[in-house]
Amino acid sequence: MNLVKNIFFALAVALTSLSAIAQPQLLDPVAWSTSVEQIGDGEYRIDFKASVAEGWHMYDLGPYEGGPAATTFTFDPVEGYELVGGVTANRESTREMNDIFEMVIGHYEGEVTFSQVIKTEGTTVQVVADWMACNDENCITGDKEFSIKVGTPAAVTEATVDAAAATSGGSIWGFILSAMGWALIALLTPCVFPMIPMTVSFFLKGSGSVAKGRFRALMYGLFIVVLYTVPIGVIIFLTWLIGGDAVTADIFNWLSTHWLPNILFFVVFMVFAASFFGAFEIVLPEKLVNNSDAKADKGGLVGIFFMALTLVLVSFSCTGPIIGSALIQSTSGEVWTPIITMFAFSVVFALPFTLFALFPSWLKQLPKSGGWLNSVKVVLGFVELALGMKFLSVADQTYHWGLLDREVYLAIWIAIFSLLGLYLLGKLKFKHDSDMPYLSVTRLVMSIIVFSFVVYMIPGMWGAPLKALSGYLPPVQTQDFVMTAGAAPAAASEATPQSGVKYGDVLELPHGLEGFFDLEEAEAYAKKVNKPLFIDFTGHGCVNCREMEARVWSDSRVLDILRNEYVIVALYADDKLKVDEADWVTTDTGKVLKTLGKINSHYALTTYGVNAQPYYVLQGNAGTPMVAPRGYDLDVQGFIDFLQSGVDAYKAGK
C-alpha cells in the first residue's frame, strides 16, 4: 500500500508542477495565423485567425467607450492598397450584460477569424492587432505586428503558432500527461528506484548544514531536468537555424510518415521490449559512466552536475527505452512538442530526488527494493510491444502494403495483453523474476483490468468500432470482414460518385461514404451536381483523424449530412503514392513534388497555412471557404452545426 500511496502522491505533485510549467503559456492566450485569398480582380481578403486558449475569451470588435479594450486592427497607411470596408468577424460574438461596465459586451471563445478586404495590384501590408483576453481570474492585453505580402492568389503569408495554440485540439496535453506517466513508471524501475534514497542521503550527509544540503539537492534535480531537456532542444534549434521552419517541419513530417523511421522505431520498440523481458541489458559504454562518476567527486556545482550526469547514464538501461518511447510518439506533434514532452518527463523524474531531500523523513515510507521492480520492467515490455505496432501500421497504411489490416493488428494486441494478464496472475515467469508464493491484491486488480481490456477488443475482430482505441487502430475500412458492413453505407445519392475515382483503388473513405481523393476531380463533380465541397485534410498516421471519424463522423446525423449535402474529398497529407508526371507540382523554390501526400500537404500549407491534420474546409463553387475551417474537436453537435452552416451559406449564394 505504501507503493500505491507514493505513486498517487508523486502524480499529484507532478500535476501541481505541470500547472506551474503551463503558466508562461497563459501569458499569451491568443495565438494568431494569417492568410490571403483573392476574391476578385485586384481584390484580396486578409484573414486573421485567432485561437483563444481554453478557459479564456477575447473581446469582439466593439467599440466600448468607457469599457474594456475591444479587438482592433490598425493598418499602416501607405500607398499601394486601399481598404474596402472595415474589419468583420466570421461569426457573431457572445453578448452579455457586464455589471462592472454597465453595458452589453461581446466576446469570443475558441476560434474566430477577422477579415479585411483590400484592393491592390500587389503590396506588403503592415498591420497591428490589439486585443484583450480574460479568464475567471484576470485580464491581459496583447498586440501583434503582421507583415503581409498581398498579390499572389491564395498565398499564405504567415502562420504563427505559439505554445498555447500548439495543442492541436489539446493533443499536446496528451503528450505531456503521457510523458509524466512514463516518468512515474521510470522511477519504479530497478535501475532508478534504489538510487533515490542513496543519492538523497549523500547530499544530506555531505553538506555542512541542512539548508546547504537542500540547496545542493535542488540543484541536483535542476541538472537532471537540464540533461534530459537541453540536448533535444539543441538538436531541434540547430535544425531550425540551418533550414528554418520549413525544413524543421519537413524533418518531423518525414519522421512521422516515411517508412524508414517508422520501421526503425518499430524495431527499436521490439528491442526495448526484449530488453525489459530480460533477454539482454542496454547499457552505455562503461568508460563513459566511470569518467562521469569520477568527476562527481569534485566539490561545488560541478560535482553536483556530474552526479546528475552519472544518474542519467547509470539509469539509461531502464530510462532509455522509456524516453525513446515518449519522444518517438511526440514527433507527430508540433516542432516544440518533443521539447515540452521531455521537459515534462524530466521534471516528474527529478521530483523525488528534490522532495525527499527537502523532507528526508519521507524516505522511511518508501517500500523496499525487490522482485516487484523487475515486474514493472516486464509489464513495460508488454506495453512496448503493443505501442511498437503503431509505427509498423503507419508505414503499412502510407505505402499501401496491406500487411497489417485492422483485424491482424487487433489479433496481435489481443495476444499481447492476454499474455500480460497471464503474467500478472503468475502463470508466466521471465529470467529475472522472483518466486511469487501468492497472488497480491494489486496484481489481481491489474489482471482484471487487462483481461477486461482484452474482452473489449474482441468484438473489434468483427467490425465493432472500439471508439476508445480509434486513434491507434488501422481504419475499419482495412478490415476484411465487418459483420455490420451491409448496413453501414446508405444508398448512393446524386452527390456521390459511382466509379472510376482517381486513387480510389488504394484509398477509401470511412463508414461506407463515397467521395474523391483528388481536389480538381471533386471540384468538377461538385459543380456538376450543384453541391458544396467537404475537404478533409487527413493522414494515415493521424491519430486525431481516426478519433474524429470514429467518434464524430459515425454519428447518424453527421453521416446523413455528409452523404446527402456534400461532395467529399479526402486529401491525405502523408500518402506515399507516386502520381502521374502530369500531376506533379513545382513549388516556388523549384522543388518538384511527386507523391500524393507531398502535393496535398503543400496545398494545405500554401492555401490555408496549416500542416496538421485533421482540418476541415467547406468550399463553395467559387473555390473559397464558405465558413471558417474546423480542426480537431470531438463535439458532435458542434460539428453538425459546422456542416449545417456550410449548407446554409451555400444555399444563400456565398
XYZ file of C-alpha atoms in Angstrom:
654
model
C 0.000 0.000 0.000
C 2.931 2.333 0.605
C 3.880 1.938 -3.033
C 0.380 2.883 -4.166
C 0.345 5.908 -1.859
C 3.701 7.064 -3.145
C 2.609 6.721 -6.751
C -0.519 8.792 -6.193
C 1.433 11.350 -4.208
C 4.064 11.714 -6.917
C 1.343 12.089 -9.534
C -0.355 14.829 -7.521
C 2.907 16.706 -7.093
C 3.669 16.277 -10.810
C 0.294 17.723 -11.789
C 0.875 20.679 -9.476
C 4.267 21.220 -11.052
C 2.743 20.939 -14.500
C 0.340 23.763 -13.680
C 3.318 25.926 -12.819
C 5.038 24.934 -16.044
C 1.984 25.891 -18.056
C 1.677 29.388 -16.625
C 4.043 31.099 -19.128
C 1.812 29.878 -21.956
C -1.183 31.705 -20.440
C 0.711 34.994 -20.628
C -0.277 34.975 -24.305
C -3.530 33.038 -24.518
C -4.363 34.193 -28.059
C -2.441 32.696 -30.995
C -2.682 34.169 -34.479
C -2.294 32.985 -38.043
C -2.982 34.908 -41.250
C -3.837 34.014 -44.823
C -4.684 35.859 -48.028
C -7.374 34.933 -50.533
C -8.015 36.600 -53.907
C -11.760 37.247 -54.191
C -11.895 39.293 -57.376
C -9.905 41.301 -59.895
C -7.423 43.202 -57.757
C -9.336 42.471 -54.548
C -7.993 40.316 -51.747
C -9.321 39.247 -48.373
C -6.853 39.125 -45.487
C -7.932 36.730 -42.742
C -6.640 36.998 -39.175
C -7.454 33.775 -37.345
C -7.378 34.000 -33.549
C -7.171 30.811 -31.465
C -8.114 31.540 -27.865
C -6.785 29.190 -25.183
C -9.301 27.087 -23.256
C -10.779 28.939 -20.289
C -10.133 32.355 -21.865
C -12.183 34.716 -24.030
C -11.281 37.793 -26.072
C -13.496 40.816 -26.652
C -15.023 41.470 -30.056
C -14.607 44.489 -32.328
C -16.696 46.771 -30.096
C -16.073 49.661 -29.727
C -16.728 50.098 -25.999
C -16.361 53.655 -24.793
C -15.577 53.530 -21.100
C -15.488 49.743 -21.287
C -12.936 47.011 -21.973
C -10.416 47.171 -24.801
C -12.048 45.878 -27.968
C -10.138 43.972 -30.642
C -8.726 46.424 -33.201
C -6.632 46.190 -36.377
C -4.524 49.207 -37.355
C -3.349 49.258 -40.964
C -0.237 51.275 -41.817
C -1.495 53.993 -44.201
C 0.906 53.604 -47.117
C 0.402 53.800 -50.854
C -0.200 50.661 -52.850
C -3.505 49.459 -51.449
C -6.962 50.631 -50.495
C -9.159 49.301 -47.701
C -12.600 48.133 -48.825
C -14.997 48.429 -45.916
C -13.938 47.591 -42.386
C -12.834 44.554 -40.416
C -15.516 41.898 -39.991
C -15.738 38.663 -37.989
C -16.809 35.312 -39.400
C -19.318 34.721 -36.611
C -21.400 36.552 -34.054
C -19.876 37.145 -30.655
C -21.462 36.049 -27.379
C -23.040 39.217 -25.946
C -23.786 39.549 -22.242
C -24.576 42.327 -19.793
C -21.481 43.270 -17.796
C -22.353 44.580 -14.337
C -18.967 46.219 -13.829
C -19.009 48.313 -17.011
C -22.817 48.509 -17.047
C -23.049 47.721 -20.748
C -23.573 44.786 -23.081
C -20.196 43.381 -24.157
C -19.414 40.753 -26.783
C -16.640 38.172 -26.590
C -15.309 35.110 -28.417
C -14.133 31.744 -27.176
C -12.283 29.118 -29.203
C -11.509 30.243 -32.748
C -12.655 33.344 -34.626
C -11.489 34.809 -37.924
C -11.393 38.553 -38.602
C -11.290 39.660 -42.255
C -10.390 42.820 -44.139
C -10.828 43.272 -47.887
C -8.254 45.393 -49.724
C -7.788 46.486 -53.336
C -4.246 46.357 -54.691
C -2.063 45.283 -57.582
C 0.496 43.914 -55.170
C 1.955 45.233 -51.941
C 3.072 44.438 -48.405
C 0.562 45.387 -45.731
C 1.716 46.248 -42.228
C -0.956 45.618 -39.571
C -1.011 45.793 -35.783
C -3.653 43.810 -33.894
C -4.548 44.806 -30.328
C -6.835 42.779 -28.066
C -7.807 41.993 -24.510
C -8.290 38.450 -23.209
C -9.754 37.427 -19.854
C -10.395 34.325 -17.786
C -12.121 33.869 -14.435
C -9.179 35.367 -12.555
C -7.586 38.142 -14.595
C -7.366 40.003 -17.901
C -4.373 40.760 -20.074
C -3.849 42.856 -23.191
C -1.812 41.812 -26.178
C -0.638 43.094 -29.519
C 0.976 41.591 -32.601
C 2.512 43.062 -35.737
C 1.849 41.429 -39.101
C 3.754 41.971 -42.340
C 1.597 40.506 -45.087
C 2.512 40.178 -48.752
C -0.529 40.525 -50.986
C -0.649 39.918 -54.701
C -0.377 36.161 -55.186
C -3.744 34.400 -55.192
C -4.341 32.068 -52.299
C -0.852 32.650 -50.902
C -0.374 32.147 -47.232
C 1.731 34.933 -45.805
C 2.195 33.871 -42.241
C 1.266 31.036 -39.981
C 2.419 31.656 -36.451
C 1.535 29.165 -33.778
C 2.629 29.639 -30.195
C 2.628 27.233 -27.314
C -0.987 27.971 -26.404
C -2.154 27.104 -29.933
C 0.172 24.188 -30.472
C -2.251 21.958 -28.709
C -3.889 20.803 -31.958
C -7.142 20.273 -30.185
C -5.449 19.563 -26.884
C -3.190 16.780 -28.141
C -0.060 18.363 -26.672
C -1.559 17.842 -23.217
C -1.904 14.203 -24.123
C 1.831 14.082 -24.888
C 2.620 15.902 -21.629
C 0.467 13.620 -19.497
C 1.876 10.596 -21.305
C 5.439 11.792 -20.600
C 4.556 12.325 -16.949
C 3.173 8.808 -16.778
C 6.315 7.395 -18.392
C 8.425 9.309 -15.839
C 6.474 7.876 -12.906
C 6.963 4.396 -14.319
C 10.687 5.046 -14.880
C 11.054 5.880 -11.182
C 9.790 2.390 -10.333
C 12.377 0.549 -12.438
C 15.231 -1.350 -10.749
C 17.833 0.990 -12.285
C 16.343 4.103 -10.697
C 14.280 3.324 -7.594
C 17.174 2.172 -5.343
C 19.133 5.330 -6.213
C 16.569 7.692 -4.672
C 17.494 7.114 -1.001
C 21.184 6.623 -1.886
C 21.626 9.958 -3.665
C 19.456 11.955 -1.276
C 21.340 10.579 1.729
C 24.616 11.503 0.033
C 23.569 15.145 -0.304
C 22.263 15.417 3.246
C 25.355 13.848 4.827
C 27.893 15.531 2.587
C 26.904 19.121 3.321
C 27.743 21.404 6.209
C 24.130 22.171 7.052
C 20.629 21.012 6.292
C 19.951 24.192 4.320
C 23.048 23.690 2.197
C 22.159 20.052 1.652
C 18.723 21.008 0.429
C 20.144 23.606 -1.951
C 22.513 21.014 -3.384
C 19.629 18.575 -3.798
C 17.563 21.251 -5.571
C 20.433 21.894 -7.965
C 20.753 18.144 -8.494
C 17.127 17.985 -9.589
C 17.588 21.030 -11.827
C 20.604 19.462 -13.530
C 18.611 16.281 -14.192
C 15.979 18.369 -15.987
C 18.671 20.186 -17.972
C 20.417 16.971 -19.021
C 17.201 15.450 -20.336
C 15.739 18.560 -21.994
C 18.595 20.609 -23.422
C 20.050 18.008 -25.846
C 16.770 17.515 -27.737
C 16.236 21.285 -27.704
C 19.693 21.911 -29.173
C 19.129 19.389 -31.944
C 15.827 20.982 -32.937
C 17.258 24.511 -32.680
C 20.211 23.656 -34.912
C 17.838 22.130 -37.446
C 15.732 25.286 -37.410
C 18.817 27.540 -37.547
C 20.188 25.745 -40.600
C 16.989 25.207 -42.535
C 14.251 27.336 -40.975
C 10.723 26.368 -40.048
C 10.006 24.598 -43.333
C 12.981 22.247 -43.064
C 12.266 21.500 -39.408
C 8.628 20.745 -40.213
C 9.721 18.571 -43.151
C 12.014 16.562 -40.883
C 9.258 15.887 -38.379
C 6.846 15.070 -41.179
C 9.418 12.638 -42.577
C 9.908 11.078 -39.138
C 6.190 10.542 -38.654
C 5.241 9.261 -42.129
C 8.225 7.791 -44.027
C 8.641 4.020 -43.963
C 12.314 4.105 -42.886
C 11.966 5.889 -39.499
C 8.682 4.109 -38.777
C 10.214 0.683 -39.380
C 13.260 1.778 -37.365
C 11.020 2.923 -34.492
C 9.158 -0.385 -34.681
C 12.420 -2.348 -34.439
C 13.632 -0.128 -31.571
C 10.435 -0.791 -29.625
C 10.813 -4.529 -30.168
C 14.443 -4.378 -28.977
C 13.411 -2.343 -25.922
C 10.698 -4.900 -25.131
C 13.181 -7.761 -25.368
C 15.492 -5.870 -23.026
C 12.722 -5.375 -20.488
C 11.877 -9.070 -20.703
C 15.470 -9.831 -19.652
C 16.975 -11.001 -22.951
C 19.858 -8.509 -22.567
C 20.734 -5.183 -20.939
C 21.000 -1.928 -22.893
C 23.902 -0.058 -21.310
C 26.128 2.843 -22.265
C 29.890 2.334 -22.595
C 31.407 1.610 -19.169
C 34.222 4.124 -19.720
C 31.735 6.959 -20.201
C 29.905 6.090 -16.986
C 33.137 5.691 -14.984
C 34.530 9.043 -16.190
C 31.344 10.809 -15.168
C 31.325 9.090 -11.778
C 34.943 10.080 -11.118
C 34.212 13.752 -11.813
C 31.238 13.640 -9.476
C 33.693 13.569 -6.547
C 34.556 17.213 -7.228
C 33.018 19.778 -4.933
C 30.591 22.568 -5.714
C 28.083 22.734 -8.526
C 30.450 20.965 -10.939
C 30.395 17.857 -8.781
C 26.610 18.010 -8.464
C 26.281 18.293 -12.232
C 28.356 15.168 -12.759
C 26.355 13.373 -10.069
C 23.243 14.126 -12.119
C 25.006 13.015 -15.287
C 26.038 9.780 -13.592
C 22.427 9.104 -12.620
C 21.282 9.711 -16.202
C 23.961 7.388 -17.590
C 23.590 4.619 -14.996
C 19.810 4.536 -15.308
C 19.939 4.505 -19.117
C 19.216 0.780 -19.394
C 15.783 1.430 -17.856
C 15.034 5.026 -18.854
C 16.439 4.816 -22.398
C 13.530 2.772 -23.786
C 11.029 4.909 -21.877
C 12.499 8.195 -23.109
C 12.656 6.810 -26.618
C 9.001 5.824 -26.414
C 7.904 9.274 -25.242
C 9.995 11.155 -27.807
C 9.160 8.930 -30.758
C 5.433 9.298 -30.126
C 5.738 13.082 -29.762
C 7.407 13.561 -33.175
C 3.965 13.502 -34.783
C 3.117 16.730 -32.972
C 4.375 20.292 -33.493
C 8.101 21.105 -33.548
C 8.021 22.205 -29.898
C 6.207 19.080 -28.744
C 9.315 16.871 -28.189
C 10.968 19.599 -26.110
C 7.874 20.141 -23.981
C 7.413 16.372 -23.689
C 10.986 15.872 -22.494
C 10.697 18.783 -20.085
C 7.555 17.301 -18.523
C 9.247 13.898 -18.279
C 12.398 15.248 -16.633
C 10.536 17.434 -14.109
C 8.493 14.492 -12.848
C 11.565 12.227 -12.920
C 13.618 14.695 -10.859
C 10.887 15.479 -8.308
C 11.549 12.590 -5.877
C 15.237 13.441 -5.577
C 14.325 17.003 -4.662
C 11.297 16.336 -2.468
C 12.914 13.566 -0.419
C 15.888 15.856 0.207
C 13.579 18.611 1.441
C 11.593 16.146 3.577
C 14.023 13.294 4.425
C 11.559 11.659 6.832
C 9.592 10.551 3.785
C 12.404 8.130 2.942
C 11.140 5.848 5.695
C 7.861 5.437 3.831
C 9.479 4.058 0.681
C 8.916 0.339 0.050
C 11.977 -1.894 -0.023
C 13.550 -2.878 -3.320
C 12.674 -6.335 -4.510
C 11.280 -8.512 -7.244
C 8.376 -6.116 -7.839
C 10.820 -3.748 -9.577
C 11.581 -6.346 -12.248
C 7.852 -6.966 -12.639
C 7.470 -3.286 -13.530
C 10.049 -3.754 -16.303
C 8.281 -6.826 -17.679
C 4.928 -5.038 -17.759
C 6.662 -2.202 -19.619
C 7.952 -4.769 -22.088
C 4.413 -5.817 -22.984
C 3.398 -2.161 -23.345
C 6.385 -1.541 -25.633
C 5.317 -4.479 -27.833
C 1.822 -3.041 -28.221
C 2.930 0.551 -28.867
C 5.543 -0.512 -31.399
C 2.841 -1.940 -33.652
C 1.539 1.582 -34.314
C 4.667 2.531 -36.253
C 4.518 -0.554 -38.426
C 0.858 0.272 -39.047
C 1.664 3.831 -40.166
C 4.210 2.602 -42.708
C 1.794 -0.083 -43.872
C -1.004 2.432 -44.473
C 1.018 5.215 -46.084
C 2.649 2.821 -48.553
C -0.395 0.543 -49.048
C 1.489 -2.681 -48.263
C -1.605 -4.378 -46.877
C 0.370 -6.283 -44.227
C -1.289 -5.060 -41.059
C -5.017 -4.736 -41.599
C -7.248 -3.909 -38.650
C -8.107 -7.487 -37.690
C -4.433 -8.540 -37.808
C -3.485 -5.566 -35.637
C -6.251 -6.385 -33.163
C -5.287 -10.060 -33.057
C -1.725 -9.108 -32.102
C -2.908 -6.709 -29.388
C -5.324 -9.309 -28.001
C -2.474 -11.823 -27.800
C -0.082 -9.332 -26.169
C -2.484 -8.217 -23.472
C -3.707 -11.755 -22.832
C -0.111 -12.762 -22.124
C 0.265 -9.701 -19.894
C -2.798 -10.785 -17.920
C -1.367 -14.280 -17.502
C 1.946 -12.794 -16.340
C 0.189 -10.689 -13.710
C -1.552 -13.838 -12.472
C 1.828 -15.549 -12.138
C 1.273 -18.019 -14.988
C 4.335 -16.734 -16.887
C 7.805 -16.179 -15.450
C 10.771 -14.369 -17.014
C 14.500 -14.616 -16.473
C 14.938 -12.157 -13.592
C 11.572 -12.673 -11.897
C 11.435 -13.696 -8.251
C 9.289 -16.538 -6.985
C 5.725 -15.467 -6.260
C 4.343 -17.543 -3.360
C 0.927 -15.900 -3.517
C -1.063 -13.502 -5.705
C -1.253 -9.966 -4.305
C -4.422 -7.921 -4.465
C -2.653 -5.334 -6.635
C -1.698 -7.890 -9.286
C -5.204 -9.382 -9.175
C -6.815 -5.976 -9.783
C -4.372 -5.211 -12.598
C -5.025 -8.571 -14.247
C -8.788 -7.957 -14.105
C -8.276 -4.588 -15.815
C -6.060 -6.138 -18.503
C -8.426 -9.033 -19.248
C -11.370 -6.608 -19.344
C -9.454 -4.659 -21.974
C -8.932 -7.870 -23.951
C -12.654 -8.651 -23.813
C -13.369 -5.090 -25.002
C -11.146 -5.607 -28.067
C -12.547 -8.966 -29.165
C -15.730 -7.602 -30.867
C -13.445 -5.450 -32.980
C -12.453 -8.601 -34.849
C -15.959 -8.477 -36.375
C -16.013 -4.746 -37.035
C -17.051 -3.194 -33.703
C -15.916 0.476 -33.761
C -13.884 0.379 -30.497
C -14.078 4.172 -30.250
C -11.734 4.333 -27.268
C -8.933 2.915 -29.445
C -9.886 4.571 -32.720
C -6.771 6.739 -32.822
C -4.413 3.768 -32.529
C -6.033 1.140 -34.739
C -5.904 0.960 -38.534
C -9.135 2.340 -40.049
C -12.079 -0.054 -40.097
C -12.194 0.025 -43.910
C -8.956 -2.021 -43.926
C -10.790 -4.898 -42.255
C -11.730 -7.825 -44.491
C -14.823 -8.842 -42.547
C -17.235 -6.422 -40.868
C -20.413 -8.018 -39.534
C -22.433 -4.802 -39.990
C -20.899 -3.905 -43.325
C -24.151 -4.307 -45.178
C -25.903 -1.725 -43.011
C -23.271 0.987 -42.977
C -23.400 2.595 -46.430
C -26.500 4.476 -47.394
C -27.894 4.321 -50.881
C -25.789 6.300 -53.324
C -27.122 9.814 -53.799
C -26.582 12.291 -56.590
C -23.774 13.869 -54.547
C -21.579 10.765 -54.588
C -19.520 9.394 -57.479
C -20.208 5.932 -58.787
C -16.924 4.525 -60.062
C -13.547 5.315 -61.568
C -12.500 7.745 -58.847
C -8.876 8.840 -59.085
C -6.777 6.980 -56.489
C -9.919 5.115 -55.446
C -8.134 1.807 -55.976
C -5.851 2.457 -52.973
C -7.828 4.922 -50.831
C -11.217 4.630 -49.186
C -13.489 6.793 -47.048
C -14.775 5.582 -43.661
C -18.321 4.475 -42.832
C -19.151 3.475 -46.391
C -19.050 7.091 -47.569
C -18.329 7.773 -51.230
C -16.157 10.605 -52.416
C -12.943 11.708 -54.083
C -9.230 11.856 -53.339
C -8.238 14.460 -55.933
C -9.306 18.085 -55.448
C -9.762 19.044 -59.098
C -11.877 15.978 -59.794
C -14.002 16.687 -56.717
C -14.466 20.370 -57.604
C -15.653 19.487 -61.094
C -18.127 16.949 -59.732
C -19.399 19.362 -57.073
C -20.200 21.965 -59.727
C -21.889 19.326 -61.846
C -24.273 18.238 -59.094
C -24.518 21.728 -57.537
C -23.290 20.715 -54.083
C -20.751 22.286 -51.704
C -17.425 20.534 -51.169
C -16.309 18.977 -47.880
C -12.498 18.950 -47.905
C -10.944 16.592 -45.375
C -7.204 17.175 -44.864
C -6.249 13.900 -43.247
C -3.421 11.385 -42.900
C -2.893 7.661 -42.497
C -0.829 8.204 -39.352
C -3.133 10.877 -37.916
C -4.451 9.712 -34.529
C -6.843 12.646 -34.199
C -8.251 11.955 -37.678
C -9.189 8.412 -36.704
C -10.757 9.689 -33.479
C -12.836 12.227 -35.384
C -14.027 9.557 -37.816
C -14.869 7.073 -35.053
C -16.421 9.446 -32.524
C -17.872 12.277 -34.618
C -18.341 11.135 -38.215
C -20.019 7.936 -37.003
C -22.978 9.897 -35.644
C -26.013 9.203 -37.869
C -26.790 12.922 -38.162
C -23.260 13.721 -39.362
C -23.300 10.846 -41.858
C -26.676 11.966 -43.188
C -25.397 15.485 -43.911
C -22.141 14.262 -45.440
C -23.905 11.768 -47.707
C -26.718 13.994 -48.900
C -25.498 17.594 -48.726
C -21.810 17.488 -49.643
C -19.336 16.138 -52.123
C -16.485 14.702 -50.037
C -12.808 14.842 -50.924
C -10.156 13.370 -48.623
C -6.683 14.824 -49.143
C -4.078 12.604 -47.467
C -1.013 14.590 -46.402
C 1.221 11.565 -45.778
C 0.380 9.179 -48.612
C 3.486 7.979 -50.477
C 1.767 7.061 -53.759
C 3.728 8.469 -56.699
C 1.311 10.271 -59.017
C 1.464 10.622 -62.790
C 4.011 13.124 -64.069
C 1.211 15.374 -65.331
C 0.079 15.847 -61.720
C 3.487 16.775 -60.320
C 3.693 20.162 -58.601
C 6.661 22.523 -58.686
C 6.988 24.814 -55.661
C 8.178 28.426 -55.683
C 11.650 27.212 -54.750
C 11.760 24.863 -57.751
C 11.237 21.666 -55.780
C 9.196 19.081 -57.670
C 6.578 17.250 -55.599
C 5.851 13.780 -56.970
C 3.873 11.971 -54.257
C 0.214 12.429 -53.410
C 0.944 13.269 -49.770
C 3.523 15.967 -50.512
C 1.225 17.589 -53.077
C -1.711 17.649 -50.672
C 0.449 18.862 -47.790
C 1.867 21.649 -49.963
C -1.633 22.703 -50.977
C -2.826 22.812 -47.344
C 0.177 24.874 -46.270
C 0.159 27.369 -49.128
C -3.607 27.801 -49.207
C -4.678 27.599 -45.571
C -1.442 27.875 -43.628
C -1.842 24.510 -41.927
C 0.347 21.417 -41.887
C -1.532 19.458 -39.231
C -4.482 17.138 -39.565
C -7.403 16.859 -39.317
C -8.517 20.119 -40.942
C -11.942 20.500 -42.491
C -12.881 23.077 -45.136
C -16.367 23.707 -46.534
C -15.838 25.110 -50.009
C -18.293 26.693 -52.408
C -18.223 26.562 -56.202
C -16.099 29.725 -56.266
C -13.234 27.741 -54.750
C -13.205 29.615 -51.435
C -14.270 28.581 -47.910
C -17.869 29.451 -47.061
C -17.297 29.437 -43.294
C -14.252 29.281 -41.034
C -12.499 25.880 -41.309
C -12.580 23.494 -38.364
C -9.887 21.348 -36.779
C -9.856 18.528 -34.230
C -12.881 18.835 -31.953
C -14.881 15.876 -30.614
C -18.012 17.978 -30.031
C -20.545 16.164 -32.238
C -23.173 18.899 -32.102
C -20.526 21.491 -32.898
C -19.518 19.509 -35.985
C -23.165 19.211 -37.060
C -23.580 22.980 -36.680
C -20.380 23.467 -38.696
C -21.670 21.291 -41.545
C -25.110 22.910 -41.469
C -23.605 26.405 -41.560
C -21.830 25.444 -44.776
C -25.070 24.154 -46.294
C -26.877 27.365 -45.327
C -24.064 29.531 -46.711
C -24.076 27.606 -49.987
C -27.835 27.981 -50.395
C -27.541 31.692 -49.625
C -25.138 32.049 -52.536
C -21.960 32.770 -50.611
